């Protein structure tokens, strides 16, 4: 069952009923000012940091769902009837409800009692404000007299304090209302030099800034007293809960439309000119006033919206594909890269599942996110790499997280996740392949943010690889430390204390437990680094990284192979994890993806065997589960993984992030059909028709889908902020479609499902444009791909980088698979 549909021409998802299984959200803003917005106008806004600079209040895990948002109420003066065009918060019946989630904007509207209203929400590029543009049309045969009320509830900046420290914050709230603009200035009197504002383009009939005056005693947002009575209280908040509400009276002739503009924004003043006049407590508004005036103008709003659309077109034009699959097309052309850009901006901080007060930027997460956006914003990727590397520790290890505001490692979450540093190598390799900017390797970068400790970035990569080599266990495999990619495989934790953090506790020495997954990742990273070293003219380094990779490969084959699949780890006692010897958790997915992806077992059948085992033991209609059999109980020696009921999260859900690794592995053994099948199982668009089962948004990936051992198989959770976004995009574009940046140019080596007759793509790469046409033909003999560059046959599958500004055309010819649709088409063409 569906709740809406894709509108690909508009690059939108259109939700046609408001009661989606969960709030289906979108993001506003992509630079400094951000908002989350649900399909019924729920959500909140913040400046840069979802915890420390939160503008509006939101109630996570509220009843009913999704309380707090960007609300509008209409009230018919004649009947007294009131409703919200976005359905929430009044939840009164509306007709013709539509929410269009687009790239960086959302529009929500409906009709009620002959009055149509739609609001477009977006953040103009380069600004720290959001615009709500509301259009109200009278579709009645008679004149309508309406009251329009807006409503937001301000957050007292630090979202954690705001939700916990009531003895203080019930007394600190302050506002100003000047010329109809509501200014929220709590703590401005002391150390803050920032404030929020909420403005409206219309003459006001009244306003409210004290929440309880607006709502009335013991009322919620669903029926505010002021709206019911059609009259604001002109209240000024002193302490308690400051809010912002404008009251506008509108008269509309039949067929007439009125446009109202609201601005919700963030502004700062220099510390020495906070007040006007100096010595007063009144906000100096000289800087903010012109901004407000500018964007209250309808033409400016339209122009800003056009700039936003152009901004996204520019970014997404880097890769455009047309394939036989609509799911691939819309996912690859906009939703998936868009999601990657959101993970770039927000890491794992603020979503429907991440409250914005907890986590900083993950070192591992951010490096992997980069794989999904480096081609769209290479300059910003460069900056991100340097920020990440500057938090690396002198040992080569890494803090698990760092804080985006300070760019310092976060000690509270600790270090010692032994896979972490290796992801930096993959991120830098991806950046170099995209840009050929070898100069980044010479950038001086500090360790742990300490001035004076700088070395060239290249040395950071050496130390990352060295970190693994200095921490090998009894089988010559990497010690796992606190955990590896699987944060819940805590083999040195042994926690018996309720509530103790699995992520920071390490009760055992950590000298025995080893990770086969890190071994695979190491082979990949060391091979990448060898290539980088060779390009820097460091032949000896290249040789030694290659040798280290070969030794690790051998160790995996000797001690990491279980007979039918790769083992997952060795525990603190030296016993295998993820082995046929185990009663539960016999096979884990991570090494079956990562080892072949790194090239391990490709030439002796291990990779193919492992992938068969994946298909046999881990495949479900909803994707590949992380492990089987699920752990039925908590296991002291394994850590958090057994804390989850079977089928959820790391304990045998479809942990989506891992599926693209298997997709890539399948392409590495040449199995295009299975690669595509695995890809499609978790593709959100392909799951749209079971939205009632999936429950999360059908336009973005979720971190997990409940596995077959769960009571709710197929139910997704933790949508939006997940490494799945980057890896899914990499797997389909670089390995199935086979278009991938390499140091010497653009490789085009598709591994397609057998019934595809071909596809076309346009890729911008280092300033040149590549028009790519891939087709199967029964005339092609042999099993590889033959490239034609501007009509001339090319040796190999790498198209050398073309001069910036030029356009080249590349034809890739693949043999048709006997008996498939592709062959029949090419045969009948003859
Ligand atoms: C989750 C992991 C997550 C970790 C981060 C755990 O509770 O299961 O998915 O990576 O927390 O702190
Ligand atoms: C989510 C975390 O953000 C990521 O870093 C981790 O690899 C996965 N969970 C698996 O535990």
JSON list of N, CA and C and ligand atoms in Angstrom, two decimals, residues 359 364 400-401 487-488 503 640 644 649-650 655 703, ligand 1:
[
{"chain": "A", "resi": 359, "resn": "UNK", "atom": "N", "xyz": [24.86, 12.82, 19.39]},
{"chain": "A", "resi": 359, "resn": "UNK", "atom": "CA", "xyz": [26.10, 12.43, 18.76]},
{"chain": "A", "resi": 359, "resn": "UNK", "atom": "C", "xyz": [26.76, 13.54, 17.96]},
{"chain": "A", "resi": 364, "resn": "UNK", "atom": "N", "xyz": [34.34, 7.41, 11.44]},
{"chain": "A", "resi": 364, "resn": "UNK", "atom": "CA", "xyz": [34.06, 6.37, 10.45]},
{"chain": "A", "resi": 364, "resn": "UNK", "atom": "C", "xyz": [32.88, 6.78, 9.55]},
{"chain": "A", "resi": 400, "resn": "UNK", "atom": "N", "xyz": [36.40, 8.32, 18.14]},
{"chain": "A", "resi": 400, "resn": "UNK", "atom": "CA", "xyz": [35.26, 7.76, 17.42]},
{"chain": "A", "resi": 400, "resn": "UNK", "atom": "C", "xyz": [34.38, 8.88, 16.86]},
{"chain": "A", "resi": 401, "resn": "UNK", "atom": "N", "xyz": [34.34, 10.00, 17.58]},
{"chain": "A", "resi": 401, "resn": "UNK", "atom": "CA", "xyz": [33.53, 11.13, 17.13]},
{"chain": "A", "resi": 401, "resn": "UNK", "atom": "C", "xyz": [34.25, 12.44, 17.38]},
{"chain": "A", "resi": 487, "resn": "UNK", "atom": "N", "xyz": [29.48, -1.60, 15.66]},
{"chain": "A", "resi": 487, "resn": "UNK", "atom": "CA", "xyz": [29.67, -0.98, 16.98]},
{"chain": "A", "resi": 487, "resn": "UNK", "atom": "C", "xyz": [29.19, -1.87, 18.11]},
{"chain": "A", "resi": 488, "resn": "UNK", "atom": "N", "xyz": [28.42, -2.87, 17.77]},
{"chain": "A", "resi": 488, "resn": "UNK", "atom": "CA", "xyz": [27.81, -3.71, 18.80]},
{"chain": "A", "resi": 488, "resn": "UNK", "atom": "C", "xyz": [28.54, -5.03, 19.00]},
{"chain": "A", "resi": 503, "resn": "UNK", "atom": "N", "xyz": [29.79, 1.19, 24.34]},
{"chain": "A", "resi": 503, "resn": "UNK", "atom": "CA", "xyz": [30.68, 1.87, 23.40]},
{"chain": "A", "resi": 503, "resn": "UNK", "atom": "C", "xyz": [31.98, 2.34, 24.06]},
{"chain": "A", "resi": 640, "resn": "UNK", "atom": "N", "xyz": [27.10, -5.56, 22.94]},
{"chain": "A", "resi": 640, "resn": "UNK", "atom": "CA", "xyz": [25.78, -4.98, 22.69]},
{"chain": "A", "resi": 640, "resn": "UNK", "atom": "C", "xyz": [24.95, -5.79, 21.70]},
{"chain": "A", "resi": 644, "resn": "UNK", "atom": "N", "xyz": [20.00, -6.65, 21.65]},
{"chain": "A", "resi": 644, "resn": "UNK", "atom": "CA", "xyz": [18.82, -6.41, 20.81]},
{"chain": "A", "resi": 644, "resn": "UNK", "atom": "C", "xyz": [18.02, -7.70, 20.64]},
{"chain": "A", "resi": 649, "resn": "UNK", "atom": "N", "xyz": [18.18, -4.27, 14.57]},
{"chain": "A", "resi": 649, "resn": "UNK", "atom": "CA", "xyz": [19.50, -3.63, 14.61]},
{"chain": "A", "resi": 649, "resn": "UNK", "atom": "C", "xyz": [20.61, -4.65, 14.30]},
{"chain": "A", "resi": 650, "resn": "UNK", "atom": "N", "xyz": [21.72, -4.55, 14.99]},
{"chain": "A", "resi": 650, "resn": "UNK", "atom": "CA", "xyz": [22.86, -5.39, 14.65]},
{"chain": "A", "resi": 650, "resn": "UNK", "atom": "C", "xyz": [22.60, -6.88, 14.88]},
{"chain": "A", "resi": 655, "resn": "UNK", "atom": "N", "xyz": [20.56, -4.87, 8.10]},
{"chain": "A", "resi": 655, "resn": "UNK", "atom": "CA", "xyz": [21.29, -3.64, 8.42]},
{"chain": "A", "resi": 655, "resn": "UNK", "atom": "C", "xyz": [21.79, -3.12, 7.08]},
{"chain": "A", "resi": 703, "resn": "UNK", "atom": "N", "xyz": [18.44, 3.00, 8.03]},
{"chain": "A", "resi": 703, "resn": "UNK", "atom": "CA", "xyz": [19.57, 2.22, 8.53]},
{"chain": "A", "resi": 703, "resn": "UNK", "atom": "C", "xyz": [19.23, 0.74, 8.60]},
{"chain": "B", "resi": 1, "resn": "LIG", "atom": "C1", "xyz": [23.67, 1.11, 17.76]},
{"chain": "B", "resi": 1, "resn": "LIG", "atom": "C2", "xyz": [24.66, 1.23, 16.64]},
{"chain": "B", "resi": 1, "resn": "LIG", "atom": "C3", "xyz": [25.34, 2.55, 16.71]},
{"chain": "B", "resi": 1, "resn": "LIG", "atom": "C4", "xyz": [25.91, 2.82, 18.09]},
{"chain": "B", "resi": 1, "resn": "LIG", "atom": "C5", "xyz": [26.47, 4.22, 18.09]},
{"chain": "B", "resi": 1, "resn": "LIG", "atom": "C6", "xyz": [24.32, 1.41, 19.09]},
{"chain": "B", "resi": 1, "resn": "LIG", "atom": "O1", "xyz": [23.35, 1.37, 20.09]},
{"chain": "B", "resi": 1, "resn": "LIG", "atom": "O2", "xyz": [23.09, -0.17, 17.75]},
{"chain": "B", "resi": 1, "resn": "LIG", "atom": "O3", "xyz": [24.01, 1.07, 15.39]},
{"chain": "B", "resi": 1, "resn": "LIG", "atom": "O4", "xyz": [26.38, 2.60, 15.78]},
{"chain": "B", "resi": 1, "resn": "LIG", "atom": "O5", "xyz": [24.92, 2.67, 19.06]},
{"chain": "B", "resi": 1, "resn": "LIG", "atom": "O6", "xyz": [26.74, 4.74, 19.27]}
]
